[in-house]
Coordinates of C-alpha atoms and ligand atoms in Angstrom, one line a residue:
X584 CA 56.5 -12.1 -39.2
X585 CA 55.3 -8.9 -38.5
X586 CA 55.3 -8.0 -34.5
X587 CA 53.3 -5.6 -32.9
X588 CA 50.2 -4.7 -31.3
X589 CA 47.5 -6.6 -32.7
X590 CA 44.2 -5.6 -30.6
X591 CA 42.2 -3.3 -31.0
X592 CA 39.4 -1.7 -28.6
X593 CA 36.9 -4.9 -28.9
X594 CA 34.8 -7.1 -26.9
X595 CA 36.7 -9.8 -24.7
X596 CA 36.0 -12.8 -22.9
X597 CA 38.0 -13.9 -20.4
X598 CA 38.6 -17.6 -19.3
X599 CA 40.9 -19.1 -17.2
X600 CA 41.7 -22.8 -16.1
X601 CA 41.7 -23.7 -12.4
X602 CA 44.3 -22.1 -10.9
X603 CA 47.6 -25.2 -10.3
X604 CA 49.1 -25.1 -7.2
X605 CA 49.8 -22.1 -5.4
X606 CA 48.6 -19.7 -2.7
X607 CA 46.3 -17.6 -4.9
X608 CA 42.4 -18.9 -4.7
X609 CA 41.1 -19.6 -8.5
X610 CA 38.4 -16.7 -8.4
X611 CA 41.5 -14.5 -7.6
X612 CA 43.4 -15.5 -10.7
X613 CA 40.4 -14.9 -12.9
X614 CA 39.8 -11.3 -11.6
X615 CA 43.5 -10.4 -12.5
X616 CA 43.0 -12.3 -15.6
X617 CA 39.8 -9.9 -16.4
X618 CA 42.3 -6.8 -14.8
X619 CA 44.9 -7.4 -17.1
X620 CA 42.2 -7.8 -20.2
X621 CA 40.9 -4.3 -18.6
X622 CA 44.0 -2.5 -18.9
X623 CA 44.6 -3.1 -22.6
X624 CA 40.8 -2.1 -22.8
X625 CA 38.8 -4.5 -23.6
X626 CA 35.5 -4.9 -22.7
X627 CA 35.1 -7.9 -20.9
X628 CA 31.9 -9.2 -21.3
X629 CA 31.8 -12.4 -19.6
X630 CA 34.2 -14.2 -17.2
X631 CA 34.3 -17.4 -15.6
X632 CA 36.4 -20.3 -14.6
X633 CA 36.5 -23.6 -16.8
X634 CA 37.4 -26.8 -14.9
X635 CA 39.6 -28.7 -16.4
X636 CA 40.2 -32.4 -15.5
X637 CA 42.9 -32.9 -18.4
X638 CA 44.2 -30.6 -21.0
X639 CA 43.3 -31.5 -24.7
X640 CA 46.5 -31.7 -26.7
X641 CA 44.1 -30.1 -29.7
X642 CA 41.7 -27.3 -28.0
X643 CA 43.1 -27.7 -24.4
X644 CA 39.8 -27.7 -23.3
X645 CA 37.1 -30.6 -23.5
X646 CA 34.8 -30.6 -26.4
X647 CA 31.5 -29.7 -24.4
X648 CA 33.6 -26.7 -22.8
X649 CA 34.3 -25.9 -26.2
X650 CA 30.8 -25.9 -27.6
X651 CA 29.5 -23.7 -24.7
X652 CA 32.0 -21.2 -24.6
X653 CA 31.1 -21.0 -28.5
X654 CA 27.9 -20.5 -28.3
X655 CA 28.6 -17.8 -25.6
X656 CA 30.8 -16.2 -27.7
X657 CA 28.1 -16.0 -30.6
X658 CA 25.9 -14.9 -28.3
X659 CA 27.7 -12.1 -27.5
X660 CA 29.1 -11.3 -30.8
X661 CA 32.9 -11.7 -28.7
X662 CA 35.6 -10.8 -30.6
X663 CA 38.6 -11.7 -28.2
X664 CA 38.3 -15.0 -26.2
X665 CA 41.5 -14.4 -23.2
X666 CA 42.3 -17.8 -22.4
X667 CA 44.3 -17.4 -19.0
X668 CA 46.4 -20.3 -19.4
X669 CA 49.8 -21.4 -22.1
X670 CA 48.2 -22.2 -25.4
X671 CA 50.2 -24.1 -28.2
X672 CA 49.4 -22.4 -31.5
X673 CA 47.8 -25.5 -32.5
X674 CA 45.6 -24.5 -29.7
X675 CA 44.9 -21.3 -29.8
X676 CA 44.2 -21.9 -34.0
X677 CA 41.6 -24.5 -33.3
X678 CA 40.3 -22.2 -30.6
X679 CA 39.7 -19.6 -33.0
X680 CA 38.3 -21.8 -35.6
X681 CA 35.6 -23.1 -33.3
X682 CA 34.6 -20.1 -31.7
X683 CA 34.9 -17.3 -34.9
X684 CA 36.6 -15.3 -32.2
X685 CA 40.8 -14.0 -31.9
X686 CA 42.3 -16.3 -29.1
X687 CA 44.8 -14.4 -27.0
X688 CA 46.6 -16.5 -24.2
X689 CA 48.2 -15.6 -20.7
X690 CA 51.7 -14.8 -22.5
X691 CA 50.3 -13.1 -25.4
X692 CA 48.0 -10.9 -23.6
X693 CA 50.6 -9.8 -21.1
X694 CA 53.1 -8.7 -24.3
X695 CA 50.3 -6.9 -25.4
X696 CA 50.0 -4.8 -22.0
X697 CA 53.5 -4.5 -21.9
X698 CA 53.7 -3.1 -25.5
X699 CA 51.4 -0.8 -24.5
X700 CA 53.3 0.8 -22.0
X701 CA 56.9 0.6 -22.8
X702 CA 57.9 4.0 -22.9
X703 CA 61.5 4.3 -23.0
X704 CA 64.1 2.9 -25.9
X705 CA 65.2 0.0 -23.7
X706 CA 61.8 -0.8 -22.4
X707 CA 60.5 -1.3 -26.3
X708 CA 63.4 -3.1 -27.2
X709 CA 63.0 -5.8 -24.4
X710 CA 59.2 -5.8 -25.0
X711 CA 59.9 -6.7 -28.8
X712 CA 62.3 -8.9 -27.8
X713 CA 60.1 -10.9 -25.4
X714 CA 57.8 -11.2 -28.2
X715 CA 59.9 -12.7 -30.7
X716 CA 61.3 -15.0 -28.7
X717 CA 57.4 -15.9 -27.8
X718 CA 57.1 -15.9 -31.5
X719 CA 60.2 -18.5 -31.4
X720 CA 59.2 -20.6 -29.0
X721 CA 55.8 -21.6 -31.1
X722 CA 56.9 -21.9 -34.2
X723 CA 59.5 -24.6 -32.6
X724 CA 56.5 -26.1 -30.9
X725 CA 54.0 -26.1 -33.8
X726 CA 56.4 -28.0 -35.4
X727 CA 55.0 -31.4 -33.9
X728 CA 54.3 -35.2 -34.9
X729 CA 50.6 -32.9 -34.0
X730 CA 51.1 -30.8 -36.8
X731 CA 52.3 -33.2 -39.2
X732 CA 49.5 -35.4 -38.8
X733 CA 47.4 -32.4 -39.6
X734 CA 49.2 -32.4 -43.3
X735 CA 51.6 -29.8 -42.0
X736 CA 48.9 -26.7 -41.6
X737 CA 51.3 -24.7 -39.4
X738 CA 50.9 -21.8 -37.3
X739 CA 52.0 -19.7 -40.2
X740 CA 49.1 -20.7 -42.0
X741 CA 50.7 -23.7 -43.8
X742 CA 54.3 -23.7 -43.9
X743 CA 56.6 -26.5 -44.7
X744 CA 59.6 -27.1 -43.0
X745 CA 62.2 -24.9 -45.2
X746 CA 59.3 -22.2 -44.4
X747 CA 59.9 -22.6 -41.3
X748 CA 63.4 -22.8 -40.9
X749 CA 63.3 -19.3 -42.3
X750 CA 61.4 -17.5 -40.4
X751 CA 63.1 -19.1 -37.5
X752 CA 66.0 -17.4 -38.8
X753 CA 64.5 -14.3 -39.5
X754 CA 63.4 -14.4 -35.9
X755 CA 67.0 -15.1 -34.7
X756 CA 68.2 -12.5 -37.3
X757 CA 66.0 -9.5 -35.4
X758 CA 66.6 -10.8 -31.7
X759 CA 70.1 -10.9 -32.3
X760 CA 70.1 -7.2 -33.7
X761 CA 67.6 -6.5 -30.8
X762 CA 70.1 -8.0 -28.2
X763 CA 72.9 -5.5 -30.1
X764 CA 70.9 -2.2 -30.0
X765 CA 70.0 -3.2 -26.1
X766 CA 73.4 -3.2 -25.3
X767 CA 73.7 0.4 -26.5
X768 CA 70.6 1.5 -25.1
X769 CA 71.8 0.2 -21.7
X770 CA 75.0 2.5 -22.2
X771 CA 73.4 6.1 -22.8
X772 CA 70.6 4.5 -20.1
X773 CA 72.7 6.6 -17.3
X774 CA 72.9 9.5 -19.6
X775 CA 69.2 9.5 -20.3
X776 CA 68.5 9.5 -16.6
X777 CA 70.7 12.7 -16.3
X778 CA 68.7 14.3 -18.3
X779 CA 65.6 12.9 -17.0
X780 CA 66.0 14.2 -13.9
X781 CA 66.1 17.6 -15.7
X782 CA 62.8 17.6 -15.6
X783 CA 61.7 20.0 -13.1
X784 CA 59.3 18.2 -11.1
X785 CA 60.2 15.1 -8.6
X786 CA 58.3 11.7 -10.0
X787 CA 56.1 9.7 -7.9
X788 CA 55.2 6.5 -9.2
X789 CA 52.4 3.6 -8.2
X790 CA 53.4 0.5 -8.0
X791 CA 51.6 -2.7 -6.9
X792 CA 49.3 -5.9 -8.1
X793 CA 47.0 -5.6 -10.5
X794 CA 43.8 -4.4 -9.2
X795 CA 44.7 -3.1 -6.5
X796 CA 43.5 0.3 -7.7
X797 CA 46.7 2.1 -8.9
X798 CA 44.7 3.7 -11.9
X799 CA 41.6 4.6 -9.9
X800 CA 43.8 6.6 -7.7
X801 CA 45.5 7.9 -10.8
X802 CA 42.8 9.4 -12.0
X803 CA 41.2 10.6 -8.4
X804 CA 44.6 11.8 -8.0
X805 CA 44.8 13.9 -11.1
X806 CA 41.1 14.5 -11.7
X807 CA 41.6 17.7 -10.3
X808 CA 44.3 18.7 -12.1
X809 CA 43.6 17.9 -15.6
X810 CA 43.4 21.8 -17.2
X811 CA 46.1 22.5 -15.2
X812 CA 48.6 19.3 -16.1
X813 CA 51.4 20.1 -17.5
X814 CA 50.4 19.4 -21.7
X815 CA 53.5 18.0 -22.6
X816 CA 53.2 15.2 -19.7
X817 CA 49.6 15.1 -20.4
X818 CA 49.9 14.5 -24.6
X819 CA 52.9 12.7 -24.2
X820 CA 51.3 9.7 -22.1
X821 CA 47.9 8.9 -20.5
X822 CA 50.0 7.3 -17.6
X823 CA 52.0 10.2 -16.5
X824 CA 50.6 13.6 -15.3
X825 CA 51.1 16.4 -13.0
X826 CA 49.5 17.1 -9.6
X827 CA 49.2 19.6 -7.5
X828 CA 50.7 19.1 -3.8
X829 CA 49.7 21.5 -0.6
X830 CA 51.9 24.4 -1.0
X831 CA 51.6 24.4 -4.3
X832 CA 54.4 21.7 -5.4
X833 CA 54.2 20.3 -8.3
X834 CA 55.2 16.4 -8.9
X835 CA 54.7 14.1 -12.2
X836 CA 52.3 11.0 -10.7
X837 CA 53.2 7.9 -13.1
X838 CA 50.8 4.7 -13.3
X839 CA 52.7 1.5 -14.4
X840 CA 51.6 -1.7 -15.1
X841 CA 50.2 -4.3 -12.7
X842 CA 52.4 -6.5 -10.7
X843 CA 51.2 -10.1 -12.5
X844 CA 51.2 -13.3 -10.3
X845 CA 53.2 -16.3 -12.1
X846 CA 54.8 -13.8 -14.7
X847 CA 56.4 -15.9 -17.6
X848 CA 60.0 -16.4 -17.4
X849 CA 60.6 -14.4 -20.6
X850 CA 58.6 -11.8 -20.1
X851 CA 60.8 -10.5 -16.8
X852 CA 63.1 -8.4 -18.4
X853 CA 60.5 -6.9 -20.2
X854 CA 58.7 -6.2 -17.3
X855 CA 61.4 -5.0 -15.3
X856 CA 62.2 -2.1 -18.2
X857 CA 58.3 -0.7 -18.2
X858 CA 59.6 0.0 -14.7
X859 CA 61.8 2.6 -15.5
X860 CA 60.5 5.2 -14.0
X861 CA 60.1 3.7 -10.5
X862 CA 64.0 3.0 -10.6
X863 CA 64.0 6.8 -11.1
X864 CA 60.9 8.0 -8.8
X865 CA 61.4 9.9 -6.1
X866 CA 58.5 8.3 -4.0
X867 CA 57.2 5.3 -4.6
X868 CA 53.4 4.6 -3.4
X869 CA 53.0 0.9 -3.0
X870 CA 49.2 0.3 -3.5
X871 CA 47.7 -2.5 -1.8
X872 CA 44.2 -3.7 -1.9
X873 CA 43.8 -3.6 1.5
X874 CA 40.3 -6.2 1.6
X875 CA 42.0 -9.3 -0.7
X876 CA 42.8 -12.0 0.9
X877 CA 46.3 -12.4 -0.4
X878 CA 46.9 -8.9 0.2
X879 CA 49.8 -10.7 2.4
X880 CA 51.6 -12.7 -0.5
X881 CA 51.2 -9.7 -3.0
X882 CA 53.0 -7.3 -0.8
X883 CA 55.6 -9.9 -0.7
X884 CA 56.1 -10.7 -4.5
X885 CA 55.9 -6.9 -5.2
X886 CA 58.9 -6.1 -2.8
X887 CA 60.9 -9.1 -4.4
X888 CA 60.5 -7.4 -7.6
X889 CA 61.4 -3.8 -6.0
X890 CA 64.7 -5.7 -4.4
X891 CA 64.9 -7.2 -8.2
X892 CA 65.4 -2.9 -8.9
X893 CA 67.4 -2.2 -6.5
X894 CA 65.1 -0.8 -4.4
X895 CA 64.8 -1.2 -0.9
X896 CA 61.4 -2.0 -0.1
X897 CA 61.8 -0.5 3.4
X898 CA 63.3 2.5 3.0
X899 CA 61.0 4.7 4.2
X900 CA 61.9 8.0 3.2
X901 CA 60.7 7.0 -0.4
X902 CA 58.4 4.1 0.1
X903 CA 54.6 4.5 1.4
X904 CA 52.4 2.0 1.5
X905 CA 48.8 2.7 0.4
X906 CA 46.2 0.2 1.9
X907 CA 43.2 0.9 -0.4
X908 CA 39.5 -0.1 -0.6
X909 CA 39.0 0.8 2.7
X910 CA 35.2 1.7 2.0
X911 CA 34.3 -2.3 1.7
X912 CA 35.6 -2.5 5.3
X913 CA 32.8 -2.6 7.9
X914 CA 33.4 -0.8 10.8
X915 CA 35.2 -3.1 13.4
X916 CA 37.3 -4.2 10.8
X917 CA 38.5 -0.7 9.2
X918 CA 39.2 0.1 13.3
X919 CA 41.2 -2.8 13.5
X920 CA 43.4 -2.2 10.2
X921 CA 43.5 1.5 11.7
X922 CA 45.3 -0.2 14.6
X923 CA 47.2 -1.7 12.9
X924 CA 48.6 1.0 10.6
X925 CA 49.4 2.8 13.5
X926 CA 51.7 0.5 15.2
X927 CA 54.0 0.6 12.3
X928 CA 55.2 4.3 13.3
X929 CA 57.6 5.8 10.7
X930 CA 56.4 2.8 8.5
X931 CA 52.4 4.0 8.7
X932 CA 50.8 3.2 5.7
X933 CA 47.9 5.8 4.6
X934 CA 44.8 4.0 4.4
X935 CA 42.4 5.4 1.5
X936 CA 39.2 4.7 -0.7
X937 CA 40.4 5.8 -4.2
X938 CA 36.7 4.8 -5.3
X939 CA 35.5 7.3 -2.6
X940 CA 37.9 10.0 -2.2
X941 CA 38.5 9.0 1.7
X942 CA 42.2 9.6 2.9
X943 CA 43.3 11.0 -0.2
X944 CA 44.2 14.6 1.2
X945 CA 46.1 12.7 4.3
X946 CA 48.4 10.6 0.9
X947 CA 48.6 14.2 -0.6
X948 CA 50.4 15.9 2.8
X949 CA 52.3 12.3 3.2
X950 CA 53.6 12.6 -0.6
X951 CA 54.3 16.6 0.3
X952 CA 56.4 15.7 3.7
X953 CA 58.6 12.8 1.7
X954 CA 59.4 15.4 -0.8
X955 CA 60.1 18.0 1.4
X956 CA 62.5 15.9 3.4
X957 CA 65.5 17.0 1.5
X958 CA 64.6 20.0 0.4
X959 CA 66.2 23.5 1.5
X960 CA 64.1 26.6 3.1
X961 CA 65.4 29.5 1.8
X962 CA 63.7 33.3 2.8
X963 CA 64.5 36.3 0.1
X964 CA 63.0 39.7 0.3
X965 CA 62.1 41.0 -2.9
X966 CA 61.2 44.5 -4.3
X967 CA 57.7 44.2 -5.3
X968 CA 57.7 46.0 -8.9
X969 CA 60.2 42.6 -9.4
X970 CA 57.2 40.5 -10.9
X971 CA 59.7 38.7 -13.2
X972 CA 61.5 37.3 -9.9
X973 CA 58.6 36.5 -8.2
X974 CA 57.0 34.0 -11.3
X975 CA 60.8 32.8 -11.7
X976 CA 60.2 31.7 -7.8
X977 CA 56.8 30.5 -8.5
X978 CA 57.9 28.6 -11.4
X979 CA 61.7 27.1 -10.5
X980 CA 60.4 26.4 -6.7
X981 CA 57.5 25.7 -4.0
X982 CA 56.5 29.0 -2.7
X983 CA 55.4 28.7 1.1
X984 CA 54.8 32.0 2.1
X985 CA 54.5 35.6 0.6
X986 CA 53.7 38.4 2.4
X987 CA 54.8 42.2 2.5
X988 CA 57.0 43.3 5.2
X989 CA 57.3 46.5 7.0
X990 CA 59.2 48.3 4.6
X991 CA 57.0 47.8 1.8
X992 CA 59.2 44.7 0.8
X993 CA 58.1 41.6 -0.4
X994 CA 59.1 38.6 1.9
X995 CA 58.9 35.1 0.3
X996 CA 59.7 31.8 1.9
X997 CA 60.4 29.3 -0.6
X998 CA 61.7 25.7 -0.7
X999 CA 63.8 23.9 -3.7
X1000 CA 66.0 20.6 -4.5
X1001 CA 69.3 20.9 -2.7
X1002 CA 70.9 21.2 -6.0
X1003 CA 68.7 24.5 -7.0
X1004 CA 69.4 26.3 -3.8
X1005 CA 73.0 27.9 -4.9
X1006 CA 70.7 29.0 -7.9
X1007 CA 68.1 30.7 -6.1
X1008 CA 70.5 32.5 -3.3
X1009 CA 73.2 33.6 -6.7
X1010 CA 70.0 34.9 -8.6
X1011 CA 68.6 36.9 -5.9
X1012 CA 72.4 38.1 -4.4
X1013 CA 72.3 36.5 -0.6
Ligands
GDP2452 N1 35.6 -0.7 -3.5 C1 36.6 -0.2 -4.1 N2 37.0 -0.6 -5.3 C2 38.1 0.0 -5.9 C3 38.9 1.0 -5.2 N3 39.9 1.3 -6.0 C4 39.8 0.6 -7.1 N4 38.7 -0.2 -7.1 C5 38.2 -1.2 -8.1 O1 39.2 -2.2 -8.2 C6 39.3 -2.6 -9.6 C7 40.7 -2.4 -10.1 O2 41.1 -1.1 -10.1 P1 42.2 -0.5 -11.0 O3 42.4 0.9 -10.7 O4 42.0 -0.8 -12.5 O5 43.5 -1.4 -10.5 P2 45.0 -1.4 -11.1 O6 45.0 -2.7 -11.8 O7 45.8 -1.5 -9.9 O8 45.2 -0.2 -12.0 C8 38.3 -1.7 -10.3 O9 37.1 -2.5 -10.5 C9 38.1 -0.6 -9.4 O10 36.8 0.0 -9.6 C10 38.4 1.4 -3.9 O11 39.0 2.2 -3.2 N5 37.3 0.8 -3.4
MG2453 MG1 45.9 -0.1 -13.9

């Protein structure tokens, strides 16, 4: 069985059941349903919410359900039906059969985000592991008194039962070299980081639920700074890239993927190594929609999976809070959250409009003062024929002032990691 991505840029529907039990309203689940279909980018179409009395063992959904989301589909010329639910393959085969379209369930599309975005050894690893143990899990389950009665047309396109039993142990076979490889990656993982952190600019990373406008404010973020971005970040990945802080700092921005409500049990490891670099970053923006009304409950499953990181979702020095889509806020409301941002003191989220721009130069100075926290001052006089020194100062560290003194000297302020400072002061003899 071969396993890998297995989308392409198409058309989408997106469909999900009611929503079972559970704080999160039904139209919420679908618009993360059609958020998570957006990120691997499809082109959603249509959207709605079927109502489901009973789930058929054969299509899951009821035969007149069935028919109209067919002739929708036709309509539309859909190419991907996302069905935000757990489909049995028998399911998801009839699915396809009656609708002419690629069924992709809640698990499968989920894989297929994470695939996307694994971007370290480990993070691929679990990702493919995740998947063939999805893979596992069906063809044990298409292997029903359903299936037989069906004259054994499997999942696999008509297998018998020796069939199979081997690719179950073929699937066993790769997981099991998978699970081997993982446990080296996880050994040179610390030496990776060391190198990592080579890198010469500090990482800040979004994190938060899906939707809540983490790539929006990526790319308002970055816009700006898309000639200038670094080309190795900005060939290397779509979701990393360089920005330009006041004073001229540079840092690496990193988007990641969407916090997902009711995340499958064996897709959590997988999800916790696309994470990566917000174990590493050195400020984490936690974007929040500010305007959903279980902006509550996803601030509190997103800091269960920080603590899940070991990350201490209230340490402040490298945690801000980002209350977004502040433009759908009428006035008296966008007061009152003002109001309340403010009486969190050190904890003070910045409130911003990524869709708008608002607030965004205030997140810039806030990002700027977190970095800066640690950082040493250091003042050099320079002669000013020494234009080599001066770009190695612009390039190794954040110039904050330059000016020429009295003498005819040049007097530069600059600022650098703790760790670059005995550097600086050897290279330039104080
Ligand atoms: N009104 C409003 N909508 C926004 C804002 N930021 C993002 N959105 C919308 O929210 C949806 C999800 O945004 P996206 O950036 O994809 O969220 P992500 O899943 O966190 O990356 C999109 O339809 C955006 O246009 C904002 O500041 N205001
Ligand atoms: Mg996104």
């Amino acid at each position: 069985m071969v396993v890998g991505p297995y989308l392409r840029r198409r058309q989408a529907r997106s469909v999900a059941p009611r929503a079972e039990e559970g704080d999160r309203s039904s139209a919420a689940r679908l618009e993360e349903a059609v958020g998570l279909a957006r990120a691997i980018d499809l082109d959603v179409v249509e959207e709605g919410l079927a109502l489901l009395n009973d789930i058929r063992p054969a299509t899951y959904l009821g035969k007149g359900k069935v028919d109209e989301l067919g002739a929708i589909a036709k309509g539309h010329e859909v190419e991907i039906v996302v069905m935000d639910c757990a489909l049995s393959p028998v399911q998801q085969r009839n699915l396809e059969k009656a609708w002419g379209a690629k069924v992709l369930d809640r698990t499968g599309l989920i894989l297929e985000i994470f695939g996307r975005r694994a971007r370290t050894r480990e993070g691929s690893l679990q990702v493919e592991h995740a998947h063939l143990t999805y893979q596992k899990s069906r063809l044990v389950r298409s292997w029903t008194h359903l299936e037989r009665q069906r004259g054994g047309f499997g999942f696999l396109g008509g297998p018998g039962e020796s069939q199979l039993e081997t690719d179950r142990r073929l699937i066993e076979e790769r997981i099991a070299k998978i699970e081997r490889e993982l446990e080296g990656v996880k050994k040179t993982r610390k030496l990776h980081r060391d190198s990592r952190k080579r890198v010469p600019y500090p990482i800040v990373a979004l994190v938060g639920y899906t939707n809540a406008g983490k790539s929006t404010l990526f790319n308002c973020l970055t816009r700006a700074d898309v000639v200038a971005a670094d080309m190795l970040f900005a060939t290397l990945d779509p979701t990393l890239r360089a920005i330009t802080l006041p004073h001229g700092a540079k840092a690496i921005l990193s988007d990641t993927v969407g916090f997902i409500s009711d995340l499958p049990t064996m897709l959590v490891a997988a999800f916790r190594a696309t994470l990566e670099e917000v174990i590493e970053a050195d400020v984490i923006l936690h974007v929040r929609d500010a305007t959903h009304e279980d902006t509550g409950a996803q601030a509190h499953d997103v800091e269960e999976v920080l603590r899940a990181l070991d990350i201490d979702p209230n340490d402040n020095a490298r945690l801000v809070e980002v209350w977004n889509k502040i433009d759908r806020l009428n006035p008296d409301a966008r007061a009152q959250m003002e109001n309340v941002a403010e009486r969190r003191g050190d904890n003070r989220p910045v409130l911003v409009s990524a869709l708008n721009g608002e607030g965004l130069d205030a997140l810039l100075d806030t990002i700027a003062g977190r970095l800066a926290q640690h950082r040493v001052m250091i003042d050099l006089v320079l002669d000013p024929a020494d234009g080599a020194g001066v770009s190695w100062l612009h390039r190794n560290s954040e110039v904050m002032a330059k000016d020429m003194d009295e003498h005819g000297k040049l007097a530069m302020t600059v600022r650098v990691e703790p760790d670059k400072a005995a550097r600086v002061k050897a290279k330039f003899g104080i």
